CSV table of C-alpha atoms in Angstrom, one decimal:
chain,number,residue,atom,x,y,z
A,1019,UNK,CA,-31.9,-7.5,16.5
A,1020,UNK,CA,-34.0,-10.6,17.8
A,1021,UNK,CA,-35.5,-11.5,14.6
A,1022,UNK,CA,-32.4,-11.7,12.9
A,1023,UNK,CA,-30.9,-15.2,12.3
A,1024,UNK,CA,-27.4,-15.7,12.9
A,1025,UNK,CA,-24.6,-18.0,13.7
A,1026,UNK,CA,-21.4,-17.5,15.7
A,1027,UNK,CA,-18.5,-20.1,15.7
A,1028,UNK,CA,-17.2,-20.8,19.1
A,1029,UNK,CA,-14.9,-23.6,18.1
A,1030,UNK,CA,-11.6,-21.8,18.3
A,1031,UNK,CA,-12.1,-20.9,21.9
A,1032,UNK,CA,-13.1,-24.4,22.7
A,1033,UNK,CA,-10.7,-26.5,24.7
A,1034,UNK,CA,-10.6,-30.0,22.9
A,1035,UNK,CA,-8.7,-33.0,23.2
A,1036,UNK,CA,-6.1,-33.6,20.6
A,1037,UNK,CA,-8.7,-36.3,19.1
A,1038,UNK,CA,-11.3,-34.0,18.8
A,1039,UNK,CA,-9.3,-31.3,17.5
A,1040,UNK,CA,-8.1,-33.4,14.7
A,1041,UNK,CA,-11.6,-34.5,14.2
A,1042,UNK,CA,-12.8,-30.9,14.0
A,1043,UNK,CA,-10.0,-29.9,11.6
A,1044,UNK,CA,-11.1,-32.7,9.1
A,1045,UNK,CA,-14.4,-31.4,9.1
A,1046,UNK,CA,-13.6,-27.9,8.3
A,1047,UNK,CA,-13.3,-26.8,4.5
A,1048,UNK,CA,-11.2,-24.0,5.1
A,1049,UNK,CA,-9.1,-22.3,7.8
A,1050,UNK,CA,-10.0,-18.7,8.3
A,1051,UNK,CA,-13.6,-19.0,8.2
A,1052,UNK,CA,-15.3,-15.8,9.9
A,1053,UNK,CA,-16.5,-16.0,13.3
A,1054,UNK,CA,-20.0,-14.4,12.8
A,1055,UNK,CA,-22.5,-14.9,10.0
A,1056,UNK,CA,-25.7,-12.9,9.8
A,1057,UNK,CA,-28.1,-14.4,7.5
A,1058,UNK,CA,-30.1,-11.4,6.6
A,1059,UNK,CA,-29.9,-9.8,3.2
A,1060,UNK,CA,-29.5,-6.1,2.8
A,1061,UNK,CA,-29.2,-4.0,-0.1
A,1062,UNK,CA,-26.7,-5.5,-2.5
A,1063,UNK,CA,-25.7,-8.3,0.1
A,1064,UNK,CA,-26.8,-11.7,0.6
A,1065,UNK,CA,-25.8,-11.4,4.4
A,1066,UNK,CA,-22.9,-10.6,6.5
A,1067,UNK,CA,-19.7,-12.4,7.8
A,1068,UNK,CA,-17.7,-10.7,10.6
A,1069,UNK,CA,-14.2,-12.0,11.5
A,1070,UNK,CA,-13.8,-10.9,15.2
A,1071,UNK,CA,-10.6,-10.0,16.7
A,1072,UNK,CA,-9.6,-8.5,20.0
A,1073,UNK,CA,-9.4,-4.8,20.4
A,1074,UNK,CA,-6.0,-3.4,19.3
A,1075,UNK,CA,-5.3,-6.4,16.8
A,1076,UNK,CA,-3.4,-4.9,13.8
A,1077,UNK,CA,-4.9,-6.3,10.4
A,1078,UNK,CA,-3.1,-3.6,8.2
A,1079,UNK,CA,0.0,-1.9,8.2
A,1080,UNK,CA,0.5,1.7,7.9
A,1081,UNK,CA,1.0,1.5,4.4
A,1082,UNK,CA,-2.5,-0.3,3.9
A,1083,UNK,CA,-0.9,-3.7,3.2
A,1084,UNK,CA,-1.9,-7.0,5.1
A,1085,UNK,CA,0.4,-7.9,8.1
A,1086,UNK,CA,2.6,-10.6,7.8
A,1087,UNK,CA,0.5,-13.0,10.3
A,1088,UNK,CA,-0.2,-16.2,8.1
A,1089,UNK,CA,-3.7,-16.7,10.0
A,1090,UNK,CA,-5.0,-13.0,9.4
A,1091,UNK,CA,-3.9,-13.6,5.5
A,1092,UNK,CA,-6.0,-16.9,5.4
A,1093,UNK,CA,-8.8,-15.1,7.0
A,1094,UNK,CA,-8.5,-12.1,4.6
A,1095,UNK,CA,-8.6,-14.5,1.4
A,1096,UNK,CA,-11.8,-16.1,2.8
A,1097,UNK,CA,-13.4,-12.8,3.3
A,1098,UNK,CA,-12.3,-11.6,-0.2
A,1099,UNK,CA,-13.8,-14.8,-1.6
A,1100,UNK,CA,-17.1,-14.2,0.3
A,1101,UNK,CA,-17.1,-10.4,-0.9
A,1102,UNK,CA,-16.8,-11.8,-4.5
A,1103,UNK,CA,-20.1,-13.9,-4.0
A,1104,UNK,CA,-22.4,-11.0,-2.7
A,1105,UNK,CA,-21.6,-10.9,0.8
A,1106,UNK,CA,-20.6,-8.3,3.3
A,1107,UNK,CA,-17.4,-9.5,4.9
A,1108,UNK,CA,-15.0,-7.7,7.4
A,1109,UNK,CA,-12.7,-7.9,10.2
A,1110,UNK,CA,-13.9,-6.2,13.4
A,1111,UNK,CA,-11.3,-5.4,16.1
A,1112,UNK,CA,-13.1,-5.1,19.5
A,1113,UNK,CA,-16.7,-4.9,20.6
A,1114,UNK,CA,-17.0,-1.3,19.6
A,1115,UNK,CA,-16.1,-1.8,16.0
A,1116,UNK,CA,-18.3,-5.1,15.6
A,1117,UNK,CA,-21.2,-3.2,17.0
A,1118,UNK,CA,-20.6,-0.4,14.6
A,1119,UNK,CA,-20.2,-3.1,11.8
A,1120,UNK,CA,-23.5,-4.7,12.4
A,1121,UNK,CA,-25.5,-1.4,13.2
A,1122,UNK,CA,-24.4,-0.2,10.1
A,1123,UNK,CA,-25.2,-3.5,8.1
A,1124,UNK,CA,-28.6,-4.0,10.0
A,1125,UNK,CA,-29.6,-0.5,10.5
């Protein structure tokens, strides 16, 4: 998708000094902002946000409710707010799921 405008947030994987980490934290409005934004409207959506997780990460319990992990819950809340504003917003666990979501959105 070479003509698509997108942004990927690498900050979570950066090794920052304590001072840099504090400054970065102050610059962020919300914890849990998604990793990938695709600035391409499709259908009813203004763009797409994807929160990337490593393969095998559990987001939901077997009964369909969210896991108890506080960070995943914060990320879920941000994704919900983005959906209410007209964006496609999803979790993707692993490369294959991320590719499926992106291909489905852009294809």
